[in-house]
PDB file of C-alpha atoms in Angstrom:
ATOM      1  CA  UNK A  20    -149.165  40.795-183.178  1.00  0.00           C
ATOM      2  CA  UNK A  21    -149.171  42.642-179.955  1.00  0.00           C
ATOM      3  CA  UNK A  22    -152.617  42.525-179.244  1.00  0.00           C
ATOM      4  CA  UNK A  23    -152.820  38.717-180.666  1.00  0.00           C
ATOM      5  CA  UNK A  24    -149.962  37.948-178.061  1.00  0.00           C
ATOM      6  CA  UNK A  25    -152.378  39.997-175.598  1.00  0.00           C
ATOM      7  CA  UNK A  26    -155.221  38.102-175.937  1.00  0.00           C
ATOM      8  CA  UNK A  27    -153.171  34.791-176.003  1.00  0.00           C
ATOM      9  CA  UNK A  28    -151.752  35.341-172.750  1.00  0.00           C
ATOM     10  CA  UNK A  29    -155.103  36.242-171.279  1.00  0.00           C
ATOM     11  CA  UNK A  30    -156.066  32.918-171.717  1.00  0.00           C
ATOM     12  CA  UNK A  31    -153.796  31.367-170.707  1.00  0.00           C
ATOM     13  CA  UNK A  32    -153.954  33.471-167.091  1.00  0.00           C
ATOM     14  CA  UNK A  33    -157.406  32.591-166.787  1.00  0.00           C
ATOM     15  CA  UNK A  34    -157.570  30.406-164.168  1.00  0.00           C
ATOM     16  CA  UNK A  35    -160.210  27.405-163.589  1.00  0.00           C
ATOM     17  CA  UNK A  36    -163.244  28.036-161.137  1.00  0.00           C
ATOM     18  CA  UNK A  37    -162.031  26.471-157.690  1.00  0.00           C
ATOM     19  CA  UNK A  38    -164.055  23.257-157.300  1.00  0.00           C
ATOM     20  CA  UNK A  39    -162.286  23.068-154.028  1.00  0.00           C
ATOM     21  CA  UNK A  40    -162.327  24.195-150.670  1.00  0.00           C
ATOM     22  CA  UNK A  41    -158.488  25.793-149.812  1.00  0.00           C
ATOM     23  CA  UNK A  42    -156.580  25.852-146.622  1.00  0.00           C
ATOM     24  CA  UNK A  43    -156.576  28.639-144.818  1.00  0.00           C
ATOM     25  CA  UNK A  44    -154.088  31.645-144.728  1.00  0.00           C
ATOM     26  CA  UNK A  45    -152.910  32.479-141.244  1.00  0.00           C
ATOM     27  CA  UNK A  46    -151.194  35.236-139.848  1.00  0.00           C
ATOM     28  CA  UNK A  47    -147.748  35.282-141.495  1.00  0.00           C
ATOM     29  CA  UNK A  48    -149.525  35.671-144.988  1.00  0.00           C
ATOM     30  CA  UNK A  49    -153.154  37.434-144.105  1.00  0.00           C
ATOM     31  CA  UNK A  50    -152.719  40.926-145.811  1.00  0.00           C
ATOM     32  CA  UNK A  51    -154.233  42.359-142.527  1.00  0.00           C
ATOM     33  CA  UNK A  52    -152.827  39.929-139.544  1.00  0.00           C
ATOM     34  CA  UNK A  53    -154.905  41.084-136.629  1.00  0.00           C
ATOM     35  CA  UNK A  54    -158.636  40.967-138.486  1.00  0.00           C
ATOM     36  CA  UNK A  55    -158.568  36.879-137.478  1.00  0.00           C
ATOM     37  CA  UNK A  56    -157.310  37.624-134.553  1.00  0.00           C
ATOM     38  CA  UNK A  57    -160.139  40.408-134.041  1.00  0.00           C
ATOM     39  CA  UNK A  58    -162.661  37.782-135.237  1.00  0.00           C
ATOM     40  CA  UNK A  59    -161.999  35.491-132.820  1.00  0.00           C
ATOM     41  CA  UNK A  60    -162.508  37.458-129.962  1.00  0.00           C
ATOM     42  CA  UNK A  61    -165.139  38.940-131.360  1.00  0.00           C
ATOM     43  CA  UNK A  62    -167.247  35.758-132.387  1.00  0.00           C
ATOM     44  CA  UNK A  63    -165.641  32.831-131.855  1.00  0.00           C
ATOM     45  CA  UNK A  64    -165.074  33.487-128.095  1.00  0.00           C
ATOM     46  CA  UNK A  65    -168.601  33.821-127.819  1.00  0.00           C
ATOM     47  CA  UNK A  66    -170.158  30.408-129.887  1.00  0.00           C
ATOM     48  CA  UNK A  67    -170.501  27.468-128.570  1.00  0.00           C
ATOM     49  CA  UNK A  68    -166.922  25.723-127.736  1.00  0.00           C
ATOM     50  CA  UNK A  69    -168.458  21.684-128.586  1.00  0.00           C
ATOM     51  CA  UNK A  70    -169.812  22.107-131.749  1.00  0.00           C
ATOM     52  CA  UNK A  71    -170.370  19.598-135.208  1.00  0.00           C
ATOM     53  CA  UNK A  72    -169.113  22.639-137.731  1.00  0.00           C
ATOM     54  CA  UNK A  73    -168.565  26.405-138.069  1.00  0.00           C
ATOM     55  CA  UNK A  74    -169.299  28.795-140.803  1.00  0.00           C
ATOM     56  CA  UNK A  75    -168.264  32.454-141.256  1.00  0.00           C
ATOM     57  CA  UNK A  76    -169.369  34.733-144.241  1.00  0.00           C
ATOM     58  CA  UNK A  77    -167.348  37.866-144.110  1.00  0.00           C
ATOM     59  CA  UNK A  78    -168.448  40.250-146.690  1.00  0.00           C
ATOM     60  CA  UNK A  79    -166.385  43.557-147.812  1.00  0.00           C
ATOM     61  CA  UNK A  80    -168.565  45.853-146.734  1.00  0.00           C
ATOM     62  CA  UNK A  81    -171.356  44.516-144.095  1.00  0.00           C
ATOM     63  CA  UNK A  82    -170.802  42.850-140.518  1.00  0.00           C
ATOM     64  CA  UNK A  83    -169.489  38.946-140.686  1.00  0.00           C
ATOM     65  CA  UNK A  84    -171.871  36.361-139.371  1.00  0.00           C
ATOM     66  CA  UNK A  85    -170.192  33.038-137.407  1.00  0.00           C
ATOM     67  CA  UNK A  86    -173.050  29.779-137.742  1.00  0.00           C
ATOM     68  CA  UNK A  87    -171.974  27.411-135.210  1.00  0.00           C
ATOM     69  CA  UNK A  88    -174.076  24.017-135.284  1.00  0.00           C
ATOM     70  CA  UNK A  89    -174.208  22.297-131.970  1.00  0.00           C
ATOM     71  CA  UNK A  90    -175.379  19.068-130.906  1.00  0.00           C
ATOM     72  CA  UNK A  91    -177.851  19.240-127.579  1.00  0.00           C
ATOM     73  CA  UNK A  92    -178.851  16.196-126.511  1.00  0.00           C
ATOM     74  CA  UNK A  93    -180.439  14.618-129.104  1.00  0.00           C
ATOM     75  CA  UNK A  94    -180.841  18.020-131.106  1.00  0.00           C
ATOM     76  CA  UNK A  95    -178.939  19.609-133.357  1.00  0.00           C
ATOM     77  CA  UNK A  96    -179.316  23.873-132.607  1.00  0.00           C
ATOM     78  CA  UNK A  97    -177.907  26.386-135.026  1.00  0.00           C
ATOM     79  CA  UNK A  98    -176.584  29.903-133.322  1.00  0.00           C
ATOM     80  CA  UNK A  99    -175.826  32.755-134.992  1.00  0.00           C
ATOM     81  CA  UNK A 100    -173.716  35.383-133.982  1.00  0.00           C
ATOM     82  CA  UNK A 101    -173.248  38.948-135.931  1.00  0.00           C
ATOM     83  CA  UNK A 102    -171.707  42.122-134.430  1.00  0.00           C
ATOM     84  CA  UNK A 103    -173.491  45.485-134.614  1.00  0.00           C
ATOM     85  CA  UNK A 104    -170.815  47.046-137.106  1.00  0.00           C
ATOM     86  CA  UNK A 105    -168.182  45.028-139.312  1.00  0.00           C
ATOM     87  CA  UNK A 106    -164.941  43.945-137.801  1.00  0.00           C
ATOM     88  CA  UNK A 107    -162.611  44.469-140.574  1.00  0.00           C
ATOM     89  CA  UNK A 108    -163.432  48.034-139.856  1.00  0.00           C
ATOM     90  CA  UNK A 109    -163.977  49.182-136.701  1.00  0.00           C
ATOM     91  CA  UNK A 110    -161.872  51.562-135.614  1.00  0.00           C
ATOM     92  CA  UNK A 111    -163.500  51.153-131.641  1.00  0.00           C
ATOM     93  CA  UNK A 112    -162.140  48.506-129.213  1.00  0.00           C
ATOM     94  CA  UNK A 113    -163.416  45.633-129.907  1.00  0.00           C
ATOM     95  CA  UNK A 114    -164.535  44.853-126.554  1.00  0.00           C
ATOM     96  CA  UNK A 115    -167.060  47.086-126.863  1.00  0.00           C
ATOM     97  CA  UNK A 116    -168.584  46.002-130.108  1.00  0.00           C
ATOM     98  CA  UNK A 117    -171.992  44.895-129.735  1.00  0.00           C
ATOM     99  CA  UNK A 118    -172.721  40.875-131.181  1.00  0.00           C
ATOM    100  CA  UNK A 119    -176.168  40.015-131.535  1.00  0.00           C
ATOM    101  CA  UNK A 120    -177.477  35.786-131.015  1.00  0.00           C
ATOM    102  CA  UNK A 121    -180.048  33.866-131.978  1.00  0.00           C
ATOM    103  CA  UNK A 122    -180.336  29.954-131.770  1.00  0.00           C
ATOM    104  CA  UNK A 123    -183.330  27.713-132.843  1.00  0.00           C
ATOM    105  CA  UNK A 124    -183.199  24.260-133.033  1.00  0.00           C
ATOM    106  CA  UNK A 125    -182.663  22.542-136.553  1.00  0.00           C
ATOM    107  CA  UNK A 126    -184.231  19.888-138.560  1.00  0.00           C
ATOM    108  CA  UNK A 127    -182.310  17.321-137.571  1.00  0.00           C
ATOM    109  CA  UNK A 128    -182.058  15.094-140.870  1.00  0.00           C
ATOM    110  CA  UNK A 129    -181.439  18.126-142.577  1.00  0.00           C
ATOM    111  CA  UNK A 130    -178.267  18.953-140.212  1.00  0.00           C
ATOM    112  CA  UNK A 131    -176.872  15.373-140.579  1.00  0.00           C
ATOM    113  CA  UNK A 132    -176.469  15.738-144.245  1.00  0.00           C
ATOM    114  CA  UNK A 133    -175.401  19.426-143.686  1.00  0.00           C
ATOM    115  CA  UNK A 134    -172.160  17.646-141.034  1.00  0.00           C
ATOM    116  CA  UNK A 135    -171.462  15.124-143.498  1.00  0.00           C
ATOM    117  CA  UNK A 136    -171.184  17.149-146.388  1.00  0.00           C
ATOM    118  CA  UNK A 137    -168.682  19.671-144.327  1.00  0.00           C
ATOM    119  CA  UNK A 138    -166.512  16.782-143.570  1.00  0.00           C
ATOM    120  CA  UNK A 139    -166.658  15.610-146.837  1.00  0.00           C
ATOM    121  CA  UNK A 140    -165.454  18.482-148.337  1.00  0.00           C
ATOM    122  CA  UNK A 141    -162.990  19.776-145.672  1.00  0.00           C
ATOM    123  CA  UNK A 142    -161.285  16.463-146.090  1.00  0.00           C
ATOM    124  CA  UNK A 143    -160.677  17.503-150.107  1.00  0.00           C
ATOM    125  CA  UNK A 144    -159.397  20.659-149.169  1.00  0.00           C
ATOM    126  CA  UNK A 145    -156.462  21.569-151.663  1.00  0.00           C
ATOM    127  CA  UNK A 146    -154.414  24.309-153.171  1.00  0.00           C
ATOM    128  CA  UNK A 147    -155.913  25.647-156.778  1.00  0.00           C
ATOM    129  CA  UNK A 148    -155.830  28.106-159.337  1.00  0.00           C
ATOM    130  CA  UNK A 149    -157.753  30.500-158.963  1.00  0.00           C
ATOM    131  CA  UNK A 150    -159.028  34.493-159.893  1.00  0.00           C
ATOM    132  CA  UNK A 151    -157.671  36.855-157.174  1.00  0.00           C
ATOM    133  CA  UNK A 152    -160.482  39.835-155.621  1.00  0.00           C
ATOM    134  CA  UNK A 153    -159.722  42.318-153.524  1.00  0.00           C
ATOM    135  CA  UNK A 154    -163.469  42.640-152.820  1.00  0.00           C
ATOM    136  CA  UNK A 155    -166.428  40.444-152.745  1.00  0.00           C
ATOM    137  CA  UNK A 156    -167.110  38.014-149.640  1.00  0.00           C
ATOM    138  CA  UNK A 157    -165.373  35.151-148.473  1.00  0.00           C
ATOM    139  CA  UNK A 158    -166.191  32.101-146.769  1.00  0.00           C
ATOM    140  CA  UNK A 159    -164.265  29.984-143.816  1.00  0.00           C
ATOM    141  CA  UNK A 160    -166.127  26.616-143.039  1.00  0.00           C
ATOM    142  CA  UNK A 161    -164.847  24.564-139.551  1.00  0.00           C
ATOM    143  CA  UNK A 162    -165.255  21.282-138.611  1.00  0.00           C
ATOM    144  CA  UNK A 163    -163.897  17.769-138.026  1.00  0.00           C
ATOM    145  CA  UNK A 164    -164.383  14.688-139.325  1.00  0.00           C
ATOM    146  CA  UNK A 165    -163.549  10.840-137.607  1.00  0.00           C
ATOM    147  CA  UNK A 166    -159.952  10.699-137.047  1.00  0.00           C
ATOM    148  CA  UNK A 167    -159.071  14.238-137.357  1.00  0.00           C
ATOM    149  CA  UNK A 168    -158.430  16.916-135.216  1.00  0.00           C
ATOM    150  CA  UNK A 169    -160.547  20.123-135.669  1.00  0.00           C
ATOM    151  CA  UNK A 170    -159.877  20.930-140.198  1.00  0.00           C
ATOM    152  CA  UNK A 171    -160.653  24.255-141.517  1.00  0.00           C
ATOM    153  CA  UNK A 172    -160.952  25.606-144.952  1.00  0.00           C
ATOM    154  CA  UNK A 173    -161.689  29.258-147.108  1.00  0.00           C
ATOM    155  CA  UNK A 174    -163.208  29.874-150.162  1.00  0.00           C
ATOM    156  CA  UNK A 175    -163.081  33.573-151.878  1.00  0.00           C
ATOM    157  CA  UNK A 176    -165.504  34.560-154.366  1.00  0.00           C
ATOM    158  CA  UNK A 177    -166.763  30.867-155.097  1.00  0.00           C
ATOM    159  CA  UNK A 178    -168.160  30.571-158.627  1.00  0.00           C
ATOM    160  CA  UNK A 179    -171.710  30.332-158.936  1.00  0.00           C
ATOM    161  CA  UNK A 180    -172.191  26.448-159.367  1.00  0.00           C
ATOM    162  CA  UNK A 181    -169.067  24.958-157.892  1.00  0.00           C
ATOM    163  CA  UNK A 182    -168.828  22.927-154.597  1.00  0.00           C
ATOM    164  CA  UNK A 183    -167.444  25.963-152.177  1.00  0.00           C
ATOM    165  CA  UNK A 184    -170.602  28.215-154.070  1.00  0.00           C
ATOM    166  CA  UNK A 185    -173.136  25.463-153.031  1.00  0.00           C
ATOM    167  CA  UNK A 186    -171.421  24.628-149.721  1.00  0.00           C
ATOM    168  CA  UNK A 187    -171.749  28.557-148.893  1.00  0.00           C
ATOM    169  CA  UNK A 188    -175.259  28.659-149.983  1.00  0.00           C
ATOM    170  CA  UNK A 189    -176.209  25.810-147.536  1.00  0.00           C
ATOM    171  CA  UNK A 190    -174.591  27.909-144.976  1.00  0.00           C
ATOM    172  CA  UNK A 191    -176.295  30.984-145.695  1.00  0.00           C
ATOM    173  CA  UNK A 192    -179.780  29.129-145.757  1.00  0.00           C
ATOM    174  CA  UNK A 193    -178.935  27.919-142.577  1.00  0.00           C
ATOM    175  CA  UNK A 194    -178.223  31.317-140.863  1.00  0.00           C
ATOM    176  CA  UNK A 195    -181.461  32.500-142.540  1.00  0.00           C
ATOM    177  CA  UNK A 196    -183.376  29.522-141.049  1.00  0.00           C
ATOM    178  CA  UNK A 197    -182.100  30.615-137.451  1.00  0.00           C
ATOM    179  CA  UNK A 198    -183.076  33.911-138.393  1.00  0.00           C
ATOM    180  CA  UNK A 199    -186.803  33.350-139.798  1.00  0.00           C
ATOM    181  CA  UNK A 200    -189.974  33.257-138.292  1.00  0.00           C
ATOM    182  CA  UNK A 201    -191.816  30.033-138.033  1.00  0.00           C
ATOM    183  CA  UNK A 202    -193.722  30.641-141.378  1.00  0.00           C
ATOM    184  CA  UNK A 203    -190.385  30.945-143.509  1.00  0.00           C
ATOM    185  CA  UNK A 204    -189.134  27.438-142.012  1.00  0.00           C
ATOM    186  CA  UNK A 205    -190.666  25.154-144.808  1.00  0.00           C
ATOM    187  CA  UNK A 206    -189.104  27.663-147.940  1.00  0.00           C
ATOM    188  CA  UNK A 207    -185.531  27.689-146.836  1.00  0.00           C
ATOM    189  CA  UNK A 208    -185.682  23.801-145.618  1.00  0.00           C
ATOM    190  CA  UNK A 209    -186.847  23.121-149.136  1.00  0.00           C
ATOM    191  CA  UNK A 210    -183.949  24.993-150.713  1.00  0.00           C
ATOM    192  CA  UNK A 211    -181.402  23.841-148.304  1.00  0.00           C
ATOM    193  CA  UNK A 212    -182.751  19.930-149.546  1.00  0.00           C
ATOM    194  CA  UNK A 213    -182.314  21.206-152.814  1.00  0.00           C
ATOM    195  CA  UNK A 214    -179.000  22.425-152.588  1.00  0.00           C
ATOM    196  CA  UNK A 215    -177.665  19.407-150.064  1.00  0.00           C
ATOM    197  CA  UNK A 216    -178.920  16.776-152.844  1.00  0.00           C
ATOM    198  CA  UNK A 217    -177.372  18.724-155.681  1.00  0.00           C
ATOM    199  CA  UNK A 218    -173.969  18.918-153.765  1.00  0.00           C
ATOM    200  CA  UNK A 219    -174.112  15.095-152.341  1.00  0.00           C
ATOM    201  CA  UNK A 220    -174.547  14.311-156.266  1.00  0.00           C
ATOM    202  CA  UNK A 221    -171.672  16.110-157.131  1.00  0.00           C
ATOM    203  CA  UNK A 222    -169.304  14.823-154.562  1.00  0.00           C
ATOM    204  CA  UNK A 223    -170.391  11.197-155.551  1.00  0.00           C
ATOM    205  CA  UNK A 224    -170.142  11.605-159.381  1.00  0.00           C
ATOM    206  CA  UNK A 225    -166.302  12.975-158.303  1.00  0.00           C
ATOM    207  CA  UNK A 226    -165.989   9.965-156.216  1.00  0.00           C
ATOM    208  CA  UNK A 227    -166.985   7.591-158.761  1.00  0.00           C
ATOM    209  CA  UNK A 228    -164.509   9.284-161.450  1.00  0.00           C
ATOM    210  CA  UNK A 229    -161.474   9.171-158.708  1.00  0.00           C
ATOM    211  CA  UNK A 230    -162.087   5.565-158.534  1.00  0.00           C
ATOM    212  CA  UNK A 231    -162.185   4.566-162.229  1.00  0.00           C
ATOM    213  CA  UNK A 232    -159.053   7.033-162.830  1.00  0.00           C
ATOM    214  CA  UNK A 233    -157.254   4.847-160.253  1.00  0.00           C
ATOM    215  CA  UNK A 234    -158.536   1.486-161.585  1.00  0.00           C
ATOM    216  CA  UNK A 235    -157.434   2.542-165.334  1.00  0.00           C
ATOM    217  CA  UNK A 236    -153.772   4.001-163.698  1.00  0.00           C
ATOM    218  CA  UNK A 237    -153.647   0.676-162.053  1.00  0.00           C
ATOM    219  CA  UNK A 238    -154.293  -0.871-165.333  1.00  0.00           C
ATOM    220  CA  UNK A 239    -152.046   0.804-166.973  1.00  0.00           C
ATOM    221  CA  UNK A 240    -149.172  -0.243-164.548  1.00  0.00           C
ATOM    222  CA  UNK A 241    -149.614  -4.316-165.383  1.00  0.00           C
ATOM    223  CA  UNK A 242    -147.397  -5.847-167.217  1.00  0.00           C
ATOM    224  CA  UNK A 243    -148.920  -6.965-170.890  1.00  0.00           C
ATOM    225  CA  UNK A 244    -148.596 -10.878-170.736  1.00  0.00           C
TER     226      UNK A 244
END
């Protein structure tokens, strides 16, 4: 009985995979207050200030890496900027700690999609259930959309196949693009269409099914005759 009651209860713990992104903690509730604060001044101080959306991977145990995606002219650019050894860390001062750029200019269709899809799913940004991990990586995505000031969202440990997983993975093959050599372009642009299609799908088939749930609630509210 024990062990039934075990097992029972395990199941019923198991949270859903997060098909959201979530707000982000700040300082009252971070478990280690100053690492944002250490970020910032390490990263953010240096990307550019007038940008169309941020991304920061910060994994356990290598250095983080801010994207910043910045429109030029008529150009979208894509800087990256990574620190010699990992902030959550370093036991130096931080003023000393070496951050590495790059920037390249971006396809430009390819980075339209990319800014709609972080609005998009910055504006959905909600509270969920989820698995708690100490370890792994975690994501913060920055941005605005029309009619908002600047929005910002986390994700921890994304499950493989959710929106924050695919929304991360565009990220990453975005840093990588800044980071490749002129021969690697056409790969990563071909997985980052891949990945921007299968996401735009998603958010669509969610938008569709948010509709008809209101239309049948609405329904449901009228008086028979």
């Amino acid at each position: 009985l024990i062990l039934n009651a075990a097992f029972t209860y395990g199941q019923l713990a198991l949270a859903p995979p997060a098909q959201e992104l979530e707000p982000v903690e700040n300082a009252l509730t971070y478990h280690t207050p100053d690492y944002p604060d250490r970020i910032r001044q390490v990263l953010f101080t240096k990307a550019e200030p007038q940008n169309e959306f941020q991304f920061l991977s910060m994994p356990s145990f290598y250095p983080e890496t801010l994207l910043t995606v910045s429109l030029k002219g008529d150009e979208y650019f894509g800087q990256a900027l990574q620190p010699e050894k990992q902030i959550w860390d370093y036991k130096g001062d931080i003023v000393n700690l070496k951050v590495f750029e790059k920037e390249k200019q971006l396809p430009k269709p390819l980075a339209e999609r990319a800014i709609s899809l972080w609005q998009s799913m910055l504006l959905r940004t909600k509270y969920q259930r989820r698995n708690l991990s100490l370890d792994g990586i975690s994501y913060a995505f920055l941005g605005s959309a029309p009619g908002y000031s600047k929005l910002s969202a986390e994700s921890m440990n994304p499950e493989p196949g959710t929106k924050p997983d695919i929304l991360a993975g565009i990220g990453k093959l975005l840093i990588n693009y800044v980071y490749t050599d002129p021969d690697g372009e056409k790969m990563i642009e071909n997985e980052m269409q891949e990945l921007i299609s299968r996401l735009e799908k998603m958010l669509n088939e969610n938008t569709s099914n948010n509709r008809l749930q209101a239309i049948g609630a609405k329904a449901r509210l009228q008086p028979e005759p």
